mmCIF file of C-alpha atoms and ligand atoms in Angstrom:
data_model
loop_
_atom_site.group_PDB
_atom_site.id
_atom_site.type_symbol
_atom_site.label_atom_id
_atom_site.label_comp_id
_atom_site.label_asym_id
_atom_site.label_seq_id
_atom_site.Cartn_x
_atom_site.Cartn_y
_atom_site.Cartn_z
ATOM 1 C CA MET Z 214 -22.567 -80.258 17.818
ATOM 2 C CA VAL Z 215 -25.456 -80.568 15.404
ATOM 3 C CA ASN Z 216 -27.034 -77.290 14.417
ATOM 4 C CA LYS Z 217 -30.775 -76.893 14.006
ATOM 5 C CA GLU Z 218 -30.701 -77.319 10.252
ATOM 6 C CA ALA Z 219 -28.798 -80.611 10.577
ATOM 7 C CA ALA Z 220 -31.153 -81.844 13.287
ATOM 8 C CA ASP Z 221 -34.062 -81.251 10.885
ATOM 9 C CA ARG Z 222 -32.255 -83.265 8.210
ATOM 10 C CA THR Z 223 -32.533 -86.443 10.270
ATOM 11 C CA ASN Z 224 -36.194 -86.785 9.295
ATOM 12 C CA GLY Z 225 -37.162 -87.799 12.780
ATOM 13 C CA ARG Z 226 -34.483 -90.519 13.041
ATOM 14 C CA GLY Z 227 -32.669 -88.506 15.650
ATOM 15 C CA TYR Z 228 -29.267 -88.982 14.014
ATOM 16 C CA LEU Z 229 -27.403 -88.126 10.850
ATOM 17 C CA ARG Z 230 -25.921 -90.992 8.870
ATOM 18 C CA ILE Z 231 -22.199 -90.415 8.417
ATOM 19 C CA ALA Z 232 -20.496 -93.088 6.319
ATOM 20 C CA THR Z 233 -16.825 -93.307 7.233
ATOM 21 C CA GLU Z 234 -15.094 -95.648 4.755
ATOM 22 C CA GLU Z 235 -16.182 -94.514 1.323
ATOM 23 C CA ALA Z 236 -13.915 -94.751 -1.706
ATOM 24 C CA PHE Z 237 -13.011 -92.768 -4.786
ATOM 25 C CA ALA Z 238 -10.324 -92.884 -7.479
ATOM 26 C CA PRO Z 239 -9.555 -90.513 -10.334
ATOM 27 C CA ALA Z 240 -10.465 -92.167 -13.666
ATOM 28 C CA SER Z 241 -6.882 -91.634 -14.838
ATOM 29 C CA LEU Z 242 -5.533 -93.573 -11.843
ATOM 30 C CA LEU Z 243 -7.887 -96.487 -12.583
ATOM 31 C CA GLN Z 244 -6.464 -96.632 -16.101
ATOM 32 C CA THR Z 245 -2.947 -96.556 -14.651
ATOM 33 C CA TYR Z 246 -3.943 -99.495 -12.410
ATOM 34 C CA LEU Z 247 -5.105 -101.490 -15.432
ATOM 35 C CA LYS Z 248 -1.911 -100.747 -17.312
ATOM 36 C CA LEU Z 249 0.253 -101.807 -14.368
ATOM 37 C CA ALA Z 250 -1.822 -104.952 -13.714
ATOM 38 C CA ASN Z 251 -1.238 -106.026 -17.323
ATOM 39 C CA GLU Z 252 2.501 -105.389 -17.309
ATOM 40 C CA PRO Z 253 4.390 -108.707 -17.429
ATOM 41 C CA GLY Z 254 6.850 -107.304 -14.869
ATOM 42 C CA CYS Z 255 4.162 -106.566 -12.257
ATOM 43 C CA ASP Z 256 5.080 -108.885 -9.385
ATOM 44 C CA ASP Z 257 2.129 -108.116 -7.091
ATOM 45 C CA PRO Z 258 -0.323 -110.981 -7.666
ATOM 46 C CA GLY Z 259 -2.941 -109.443 -5.363
ATOM 47 C CA PHE Z 260 -2.913 -106.212 -7.346
ATOM 48 C CA LYS Z 261 -3.111 -108.109 -10.647
ATOM 49 C CA SER Z 262 -6.047 -110.149 -9.329
ATOM 50 C CA LEU Z 263 -7.897 -107.082 -8.037
ATOM 51 C CA TRP Z 264 -7.366 -104.414 -10.660
ATOM 52 C CA GLY Z 265 -6.751 -106.714 -13.598
ATOM 53 C CA PHE Z 266 -10.361 -107.731 -12.960
ATOM 54 C CA TYR Z 267 -12.240 -104.604 -11.838
ATOM 55 C CA ALA Z 268 -10.647 -102.193 -14.310
ATOM 56 C CA ALA Z 269 -11.434 -104.450 -17.298
ATOM 57 C CA SER Z 270 -14.496 -106.558 -16.464
ATOM 58 C CA PRO Z 271 -17.780 -105.836 -18.278
ATOM 59 C CA SER Z 272 -19.739 -107.288 -15.329
ATOM 60 C CA ALA Z 273 -22.408 -105.028 -13.815
ATOM 61 C CA ARG Z 274 -20.629 -105.078 -10.441
ATOM 62 C CA ALA Z 275 -17.276 -103.982 -11.890
ATOM 63 C CA GLN Z 276 -18.860 -101.280 -14.052
ATOM 64 C CA PHE Z 277 -20.840 -99.882 -11.114
ATOM 65 C CA ILE Z 278 -17.692 -99.751 -9.002
ATOM 66 C CA MET Z 279 -15.540 -98.132 -11.697
ATOM 67 C CA ASN Z 280 -18.163 -95.432 -12.369
ATOM 68 C CA GLY Z 281 -18.833 -94.931 -8.676
ATOM 69 C CA LEU Z 282 -15.161 -94.554 -7.780
ATOM 70 C CA ALA Z 283 -14.486 -91.922 -10.437
ATOM 71 C CA ASP Z 284 -17.543 -89.774 -9.685
ATOM 72 C CA LEU Z 285 -17.378 -87.148 -6.953
ATOM 73 C CA GLY Z 286 -20.371 -85.203 -8.249
ATOM 74 C CA ALA Z 287 -24.039 -85.649 -9.097
ATOM 75 C CA GLN Z 288 -24.112 -89.451 -9.268
ATOM 76 C CA ARG Z 289 -22.462 -89.958 -5.874
ATOM 77 C CA LEU Z 290 -24.707 -87.350 -4.262
ATOM 78 C CA ALA Z 291 -27.805 -88.993 -5.788
ATOM 79 C CA HIS Z 292 -26.718 -92.384 -4.444
ATOM 80 C CA MET Z 293 -26.142 -90.853 -1.009
ATOM 81 C CA ASP Z 294 -29.581 -89.222 -1.111
ATOM 82 C CA ALA Z 295 -31.242 -92.489 -2.158
ATOM 83 C CA ALA Z 296 -29.597 -94.310 0.754
ATOM 84 C CA GLY Z 297 -30.107 -91.478 3.244
ATOM 85 C CA ILE Z 298 -26.378 -90.949 3.732
ATOM 86 C CA ASP Z 299 -25.858 -87.400 4.964
ATOM 87 C CA HIS Z 300 -22.074 -87.315 4.809
ATOM 88 C CA GLN Z 301 -19.236 -89.410 3.421
ATOM 89 C CA ILE Z 302 -15.674 -89.618 4.722
ATOM 90 C CA ILE Z 303 -13.870 -90.332 1.456
ATOM 91 C CA ALA Z 304 -10.494 -91.964 0.811
ATOM 92 C CA LEU Z 305 -8.505 -92.999 -2.233
ATOM 93 C CA THR Z 306 -9.364 -96.604 -3.010
ATOM 94 C CA SER Z 307 -7.047 -99.530 -2.316
ATOM 95 C CA PRO Z 308 -4.112 -99.827 -2.914
ATOM 96 C CA GLY Z 309 -3.988 -96.051 -3.337
ATOM 97 C CA VAL Z 310 -0.562 -95.059 -4.613
ATOM 98 C CA GLN Z 311 1.250 -97.674 -2.498
ATOM 99 C CA VAL Z 312 1.804 -100.018 -5.442
ATOM 100 C CA PHE Z 313 4.024 -97.619 -7.430
ATOM 101 C CA ASP Z 314 7.683 -96.637 -7.149
ATOM 102 C CA ALA Z 315 8.300 -93.799 -4.685
ATOM 103 C CA PRO Z 316 8.453 -90.812 -7.066
ATOM 104 C CA THR Z 317 5.373 -91.970 -9.021
ATOM 105 C CA GLY Z 318 3.466 -92.706 -5.813
ATOM 106 C CA THR Z 319 4.345 -89.347 -4.324
ATOM 107 C CA SER Z 320 3.167 -87.358 -7.340
ATOM 108 C CA LEU Z 321 -0.001 -89.443 -7.819
ATOM 109 C CA ALA Z 322 -0.899 -88.912 -4.140
ATOM 110 C CA ILE Z 323 -0.671 -85.144 -4.570
ATOM 111 C CA GLU Z 324 -2.819 -85.328 -7.705
ATOM 112 C CA ALA Z 325 -5.491 -87.507 -6.057
ATOM 113 C CA ASN Z 326 -5.560 -85.359 -2.919
ATOM 114 C CA ASP Z 327 -6.043 -82.199 -4.990
ATOM 115 C CA ILE Z 328 -8.968 -83.791 -6.866
ATOM 116 C CA LEU Z 329 -10.623 -84.886 -3.632
ATOM 117 C CA ALA Z 330 -10.011 -81.482 -2.039
ATOM 118 C CA ASP Z 331 -11.828 -79.772 -4.946
ATOM 119 C CA ALA Z 332 -14.848 -82.049 -4.413
ATOM 120 C CA VAL Z 333 -14.845 -81.395 -0.651
ATOM 121 C CA ARG Z 334 -14.680 -77.655 -1.301
ATOM 122 C CA ALA Z 335 -17.658 -77.962 -3.684
ATOM 123 C CA HIS Z 336 -19.721 -80.020 -1.196
ATOM 124 C CA PRO Z 337 -18.406 -79.334 2.306
ATOM 125 C CA ASP Z 338 -21.673 -80.420 3.910
ATOM 126 C CA ARG Z 339 -21.587 -83.808 2.164
ATOM 127 C CA TYR Z 340 -17.890 -84.788 1.918
ATOM 128 C CA THR Z 341 -14.830 -84.973 4.154
ATOM 129 C CA GLY Z 342 -11.475 -86.175 2.822
ATOM 130 C CA MET Z 343 -8.697 -88.460 3.988
ATOM 131 C CA VAL Z 344 -5.106 -87.827 2.864
ATOM 132 C CA ALA Z 345 -3.517 -90.403 0.560
ATOM 133 C CA VAL Z 346 0.230 -90.811 0.968
ATOM 134 C CA ALA Z 347 3.099 -92.780 -0.542
ATOM 135 C CA PRO Z 348 4.860 -94.406 2.441
ATOM 136 C CA GLN Z 349 7.516 -95.659 -0.023
ATOM 137 C CA ASP Z 350 9.101 -92.260 0.673
ATOM 138 C CA PRO Z 351 8.322 -91.622 4.357
ATOM 139 C CA ALA Z 352 9.658 -88.045 4.386
ATOM 140 C CA SER Z 353 7.492 -87.026 1.404
ATOM 141 C CA ALA Z 354 4.540 -88.892 2.892
ATOM 142 C CA VAL Z 355 4.855 -86.830 6.079
ATOM 143 C CA LYS Z 356 4.984 -83.628 4.016
ATOM 144 C CA GLU Z 357 1.840 -84.654 2.135
ATOM 145 C CA MET Z 358 0.072 -85.541 5.394
ATOM 146 C CA GLU Z 359 0.838 -82.070 6.702
ATOM 147 C CA ARG Z 360 -0.360 -80.443 3.476
ATOM 148 C CA GLY Z 361 -3.505 -82.583 3.463
ATOM 149 C CA VAL Z 362 -4.454 -81.746 7.036
ATOM 150 C CA ARG Z 363 -3.289 -78.141 7.262
ATOM 151 C CA LYS Z 364 -3.920 -76.843 3.726
ATOM 152 C CA LEU Z 365 -6.592 -79.130 2.256
ATOM 153 C CA GLY Z 366 -8.583 -79.566 5.473
ATOM 154 C CA PHE Z 367 -8.568 -83.376 5.413
ATOM 155 C CA LYS Z 368 -9.425 -85.120 8.666
ATOM 156 C CA ALA Z 369 -7.647 -88.483 8.491
ATOM 157 C CA VAL Z 370 -4.887 -90.364 6.673
ATOM 158 C CA ILE Z 371 -5.581 -93.466 4.585
ATOM 159 C CA LEU Z 372 -3.149 -96.383 4.524
ATOM 160 C CA ASN Z 373 -4.234 -99.124 2.131
ATOM 161 C CA GLY Z 374 -2.558 -102.222 3.515
ATOM 162 C CA HIS Z 375 1.036 -103.122 2.782
ATOM 163 C CA THR Z 376 3.319 -100.864 0.749
ATOM 164 C CA ARG Z 377 4.959 -102.950 -1.975
ATOM 165 C CA GLY Z 378 4.976 -105.991 0.306
ATOM 166 C CA GLU Z 379 6.142 -104.162 3.433
ATOM 167 C CA TYR Z 380 4.035 -103.730 6.569
ATOM 168 C CA HIS Z 381 4.064 -100.429 8.410
ATOM 169 C CA ASP Z 382 5.310 -101.783 11.719
ATOM 170 C CA ASP Z 383 8.795 -101.416 10.181
ATOM 171 C CA PRO Z 384 10.413 -98.491 12.054
ATOM 172 C CA LYS Z 385 11.245 -96.792 8.762
ATOM 173 C CA PHE Z 386 7.513 -95.928 8.524
ATOM 174 C CA TRP Z 387 7.235 -94.599 12.087
ATOM 175 C CA PRO Z 388 7.734 -90.956 11.016
ATOM 176 C CA LEU Z 389 4.195 -91.242 9.597
ATOM 177 C CA PHE Z 390 2.893 -92.273 13.009
ATOM 178 C CA GLU Z 391 4.816 -89.509 14.740
ATOM 179 C CA ALA Z 392 3.332 -86.966 12.313
ATOM 180 C CA ALA Z 393 -0.218 -88.308 12.656
ATOM 181 C CA GLU Z 394 0.023 -88.084 16.444
ATOM 182 C CA ALA Z 395 1.438 -84.552 16.241
ATOM 183 C CA LEU Z 396 -1.325 -83.505 13.803
ATOM 184 C CA ASP Z 397 -3.949 -85.212 16.022
ATOM 185 C CA THR Z 398 -5.171 -87.020 12.896
ATOM 186 C CA PRO Z 399 -6.346 -90.643 12.835
ATOM 187 C CA ILE Z 400 -4.970 -93.198 10.378
ATOM 188 C CA TYR Z 401 -7.476 -95.444 8.620
ATOM 189 C CA LEU Z 402 -5.831 -98.813 7.966
ATOM 190 C CA HIS Z 403 -7.853 -100.056 5.006
ATOM 191 C CA PRO Z 404 -7.369 -103.498 3.438
ATOM 192 C CA ASN Z 405 -5.380 -104.407 0.389
ATOM 193 C CA ALA Z 406 -4.942 -107.886 -1.046
ATOM 194 C CA PRO Z 407 -2.326 -109.910 0.854
ATOM 195 C CA PRO Z 408 1.242 -109.376 -0.378
ATOM 196 C CA LYS Z 409 2.903 -111.862 -2.688
ATOM 197 C CA GLN Z 410 4.680 -113.704 0.155
ATOM 198 C CA MET Z 411 1.255 -114.601 1.616
ATOM 199 C CA ILE Z 412 -1.341 -114.617 -1.124
ATOM 200 C CA GLU Z 413 -0.885 -117.931 -2.964
ATOM 201 C CA PRO Z 414 -3.230 -120.152 -0.889
ATOM 202 C CA PHE Z 415 -5.854 -117.385 -0.991
ATOM 203 C CA LEU Z 416 -5.575 -116.987 -4.772
ATOM 204 C CA GLU Z 417 -5.843 -120.740 -5.367
ATOM 205 C CA ALA Z 418 -9.267 -120.686 -3.698
ATOM 206 C CA GLY Z 419 -10.463 -117.315 -5.016
ATOM 207 C CA LEU Z 420 -10.420 -115.931 -1.454
ATOM 208 C CA ASP Z 421 -7.791 -113.187 -1.846
ATOM 209 C CA GLY Z 422 -10.193 -110.237 -2.095
ATOM 210 C CA ALA Z 423 -12.750 -108.594 0.189
ATOM 211 C CA VAL Z 424 -14.366 -111.986 0.796
ATOM 212 C CA TYR Z 425 -11.557 -113.006 3.209
ATOM 213 C CA GLY Z 426 -7.969 -112.152 2.191
ATOM 214 C CA PHE Z 427 -8.476 -108.436 2.864
ATOM 215 C CA GLY Z 428 -9.624 -109.094 6.411
ATOM 216 C CA VAL Z 429 -6.900 -111.603 7.257
ATOM 217 C CA ASP Z 430 -4.178 -109.306 5.979
ATOM 218 C CA THR Z 431 -5.532 -106.178 7.673
ATOM 219 C CA GLY Z 432 -6.026 -107.934 11.026
ATOM 220 C CA LEU Z 433 -2.439 -109.172 10.802
ATOM 221 C CA HIS Z 434 -1.180 -105.713 9.821
ATOM 222 C CA MET Z 435 -2.964 -104.036 12.754
ATOM 223 C CA LEU Z 436 -1.604 -106.653 15.155
ATOM 224 C CA ARG Z 437 1.926 -106.195 13.831
ATOM 225 C CA ILE Z 438 1.648 -102.457 14.498
ATOM 226 C CA ILE Z 439 0.370 -103.091 18.042
ATOM 227 C CA CYS Z 440 2.990 -105.756 18.813
ATOM 228 C CA ALA Z 441 5.837 -103.611 17.489
ATOM 229 C CA GLY Z 442 5.110 -101.140 20.286
ATOM 230 C CA VAL Z 443 3.899 -98.306 18.042
ATOM 231 C CA PHE Z 444 1.232 -97.233 20.562
ATOM 232 C CA ASP Z 445 3.672 -97.364 23.475
ATOM 233 C CA ARG Z 446 5.883 -94.974 21.516
ATOM 234 C CA PHE Z 447 2.930 -92.820 20.292
ATOM 235 C CA PRO Z 448 0.233 -93.277 22.954
ATOM 236 C CA LYS Z 449 -2.109 -90.630 21.551
ATOM 237 C CA LEU Z 450 -2.053 -92.067 18.018
ATOM 238 C CA GLN Z 451 -5.442 -93.311 16.813
ATOM 239 C CA PHE Z 452 -6.098 -95.903 14.117
ATOM 240 C CA ILE Z 453 -9.375 -96.854 12.465
ATOM 241 C CA ILE Z 454 -10.041 -100.296 11.044
ATOM 242 C CA GLY Z 455 -13.134 -101.380 9.146
ATOM 243 C CA HIS Z 456 -15.149 -104.541 8.577
ATOM 244 C CA ALA Z 457 -16.168 -104.941 12.223
ATOM 245 C CA GLY Z 458 -12.556 -104.734 13.356
ATOM 246 C CA GLU Z 459 -11.165 -107.258 10.850
ATOM 247 C CA ALA Z 460 -12.134 -110.045 13.308
ATOM 248 C CA LEU Z 461 -9.748 -108.783 16.021
ATOM 249 C CA PRO Z 462 -12.487 -108.224 18.641
ATOM 250 C CA PHE Z 463 -13.500 -111.870 18.265
ATOM 251 C CA TRP Z 464 -9.890 -112.998 18.790
ATOM 252 C CA LEU Z 465 -9.162 -110.651 21.662
ATOM 253 C CA TYR Z 466 -9.259 -113.045 24.603
ATOM 254 C CA ARG Z 467 -6.822 -115.422 22.962
ATOM 255 C CA LEU Z 468 -4.597 -112.647 21.653
ATOM 256 C CA ASP Z 469 -4.134 -111.341 25.185
ATOM 257 C CA TYR Z 470 -3.512 -114.790 26.627
ATOM 258 C CA MET Z 471 -1.169 -116.107 23.931
ATOM 259 C CA HIS Z 472 0.812 -112.892 23.480
ATOM 260 C CA ALA Z 473 1.589 -112.868 27.201
ATOM 261 C CA ALA Z 474 2.325 -116.608 27.222
ATOM 262 C CA THR Z 475 4.622 -116.333 24.198
ATOM 263 C CA LEU Z 476 6.563 -113.491 25.811
ATOM 264 C CA LYS Z 477 6.884 -115.331 29.092
ATOM 265 C CA SER Z 478 8.307 -118.401 27.396
ATOM 266 C CA ASN Z 479 10.963 -116.328 25.550
ATOM 267 C CA ARG Z 480 10.052 -118.055 22.333
ATOM 268 C CA TYR Z 481 10.984 -115.095 20.117
ATOM 269 C CA PRO Z 482 13.939 -113.027 21.354
ATOM 270 C CA PHE Z 483 12.817 -110.052 19.242
ATOM 271 C CA MET Z 484 9.288 -109.953 20.680
ATOM 272 C CA LYS Z 485 8.623 -106.820 22.698
ATOM 273 C CA GLN Z 486 7.129 -106.617 26.146
ATOM 274 C CA LEU Z 487 4.323 -104.089 25.680
ATOM 275 C CA ALA Z 488 3.174 -101.630 28.314
ATOM 276 C CA HIS Z 489 -0.327 -103.123 28.167
ATOM 277 C CA PRO Z 490 -2.150 -106.222 26.946
ATOM 278 C CA ILE Z 491 -3.269 -106.138 23.300
ATOM 279 C CA SER Z 492 -6.866 -105.480 24.365
ATOM 280 C CA HIS Z 493 -5.788 -102.148 25.886
ATOM 281 C CA TYR Z 494 -4.722 -100.833 22.478
ATOM 282 C CA LEU Z 495 -7.998 -101.877 20.875
ATOM 283 C CA ARG Z 496 -9.854 -99.946 23.561
ATOM 284 C CA ASN Z 497 -7.628 -96.864 23.588
ATOM 285 C CA ASN Z 498 -5.971 -96.474 20.182
ATOM 286 C CA ILE Z 499 -8.307 -98.080 17.669
ATOM 287 C CA TYR Z 500 -11.729 -97.211 16.290
ATOM 288 C CA ILE Z 501 -13.773 -99.769 14.409
ATOM 289 C CA THR Z 502 -16.210 -99.240 11.555
ATOM 290 C CA ASN Z 503 -18.750 -101.779 10.347
ATOM 291 C CA SER Z 504 -17.964 -101.240 6.654
ATOM 292 C CA GLY Z 505 -19.421 -104.116 4.684
ATOM 293 C CA VAL Z 506 -20.828 -105.747 7.823
ATOM 294 C CA ALA Z 507 -24.409 -104.542 8.247
ATOM 295 C CA TRP Z 508 -25.023 -107.153 10.898
ATOM 296 C CA GLN Z 509 -26.214 -106.396 14.407
ATOM 297 C CA PRO Z 510 -24.485 -109.302 16.196
ATOM 298 C CA ALA Z 511 -21.053 -108.195 14.921
ATOM 299 C CA ILE Z 512 -21.683 -104.480 15.504
ATOM 300 C CA GLU Z 513 -23.047 -105.093 18.979
ATOM 301 C CA PHE Z 514 -20.126 -107.385 19.817
ATOM 302 C CA CYS Z 515 -17.642 -104.663 18.792
ATOM 303 C CA GLN Z 516 -19.524 -102.131 20.918
ATOM 304 C CA LYS Z 517 -19.428 -104.515 23.852
ATOM 305 C CA ILE Z 518 -15.726 -105.335 23.476
ATOM 306 C CA ILE Z 519 -14.203 -101.914 22.758
ATOM 307 C CA GLY Z 520 -17.016 -99.567 23.774
ATOM 308 C CA PRO Z 521 -19.900 -97.893 21.888
ATOM 309 C CA GLU Z 522 -17.826 -94.701 21.719
ATOM 310 C CA ARG Z 523 -15.362 -96.472 19.403
ATOM 311 C CA VAL Z 524 -17.652 -98.061 16.790
ATOM 312 C CA MET Z 525 -18.747 -96.108 13.694
ATOM 313 C CA TYR Z 526 -20.948 -96.632 10.666
ATOM 314 C CA ALA Z 527 -19.523 -97.108 7.154
ATOM 315 C CA MET Z 528 -21.219 -98.193 3.957
ATOM 316 C CA ASP Z 529 -18.128 -99.046 1.846
ATOM 317 C CA TYR Z 530 -19.437 -97.179 -1.198
ATOM 318 C CA PRO Z 531 -19.282 -98.003 -4.074
ATOM 319 C CA TYR Z 532 -18.178 -101.576 -3.302
ATOM 320 C CA GLN Z 533 -21.198 -102.387 -1.156
ATOM 321 C CA TYR Z 534 -23.964 -99.962 -2.090
ATOM 322 C CA VAL Z 535 -26.965 -101.815 -0.665
ATOM 323 C CA LEU Z 536 -29.913 -99.691 0.415
ATOM 324 C CA ASP Z 537 -31.382 -102.484 2.492
ATOM 325 C CA GLU Z 538 -28.243 -102.552 4.648
ATOM 326 C CA VAL Z 539 -28.949 -98.991 5.802
ATOM 327 C CA ARG Z 540 -32.402 -100.138 6.888
ATOM 328 C CA LEU Z 541 -30.887 -103.118 8.725
ATOM 329 C CA CYS Z 542 -28.580 -100.792 10.642
ATOM 330 C CA ASP Z 543 -31.441 -98.389 11.403
ATOM 331 C CA GLU Z 544 -33.491 -101.247 12.772
ATOM 332 C CA MET Z 545 -30.822 -102.596 15.111
ATOM 333 C CA THR Z 546 -32.285 -103.239 18.529
ATOM 334 C CA ILE Z 547 -29.509 -101.487 20.436
ATOM 335 C CA PRO Z 548 -29.901 -98.554 22.842
ATOM 336 C CA SER Z 549 -30.789 -95.389 20.903
ATOM 337 C CA GLU Z 550 -27.800 -93.524 22.365
ATOM 338 C CA HIS Z 551 -25.478 -96.233 21.025
ATOM 339 C CA LYS Z 552 -27.127 -95.953 17.612
ATOM 340 C CA LYS Z 553 -26.576 -92.206 17.538
ATOM 341 C CA GLN Z 554 -22.928 -92.706 18.532
ATOM 342 C CA PHE Z 555 -22.614 -95.318 15.794
ATOM 343 C CA PHE Z 556 -24.150 -93.281 12.982
ATOM 344 C CA GLN Z 557 -23.214 -89.745 13.925
ATOM 345 C CA THR Z 558 -21.504 -88.506 17.045
ATOM 346 C CA ASN Z 559 -18.446 -90.782 17.092
ATOM 347 C CA ALA Z 560 -17.614 -89.748 13.516
ATOM 348 C CA GLU Z 561 -18.181 -86.076 14.343
ATOM 349 C CA ARG Z 562 -15.673 -86.379 17.195
ATOM 350 C CA VAL Z 563 -13.073 -88.566 15.456
ATOM 351 C CA PHE Z 564 -13.036 -86.571 12.211
ATOM 352 C CA LYS Z 565 -13.649 -83.209 13.917
ATOM 353 C CA LEU Z 566 -16.731 -82.515 11.798
ATOM 354 C CA ALA Z 567 -18.947 -79.478 12.188
ATOM 355 C CA LEU Z 568 -22.041 -80.507 10.257
HETATM 356 CA CA1 LIG W 753 -13.513 -100.148 1.577
#
């Protein structure tokens, strides 16, 4: 529920703007990224392409992103005020700690979560945190999820794509899903660059990053999790995916048809018969944000396909800090109740916010 003070803060819009896929990274972690990207032994070409560039480039875009990621104080709040963003749901940027060996990843996750928790404590009305984990060590990741939710007050878990080339449909990662369901905490599956076994044709064309490779890999990753039967095993588990659903809503008709046809023909002996068609899981276990896609046709299509109660606003700060995109979303010609769900009430429900 919105209290009176919050209602006044909408300046007559009738809704708060809650941005649900916003990024941060401790400055020390960004330096660790650069060091790792430059190591001759680093065998993650997507990571080298991403952080070898952003952490070293003098370009205005890279500098803005590096400064924006590291700041959880006055600069971020000023940018939010300028854009009219009332609240950010903040997560450790991609690839989080998932690129490191297990002990390093585990300790860096704790460090990053503590830094974010301090910022949330300082600005509880403006920030909500997601828990970063190191799935390389599933048992420690579960412990950190529990600490993040129960002790730090975080409201979601962030998974940044593959973990050292492995997708999370592998049953060894399922303890994370079991814990998220038990904690009633959604998992945000955020992109990373495709893993080395997939990235070469993307890299050759300069399409490995957010322009395309991120979306292809994240759509695939989400589908792998659905097709592995994760939601049949954990029916209350909720995922969130960004970028207008990583194109999955657009594919949905064919996914349903071809998944059923493939099963029926016994083409792959390992393929599981699911309890429901793929579309069921998109409509019951997955929320979509529009991060980076301030475009009414795509947003409206997602609302139509999976329901207006499952589509949320995200800016993708600091990667896509574009004031005009907020205006475009405000001016969408969709029913006003759908707009309020999109900007405010879905996020309040999903992240259990009391603004
Ligand atoms: Ca993002």
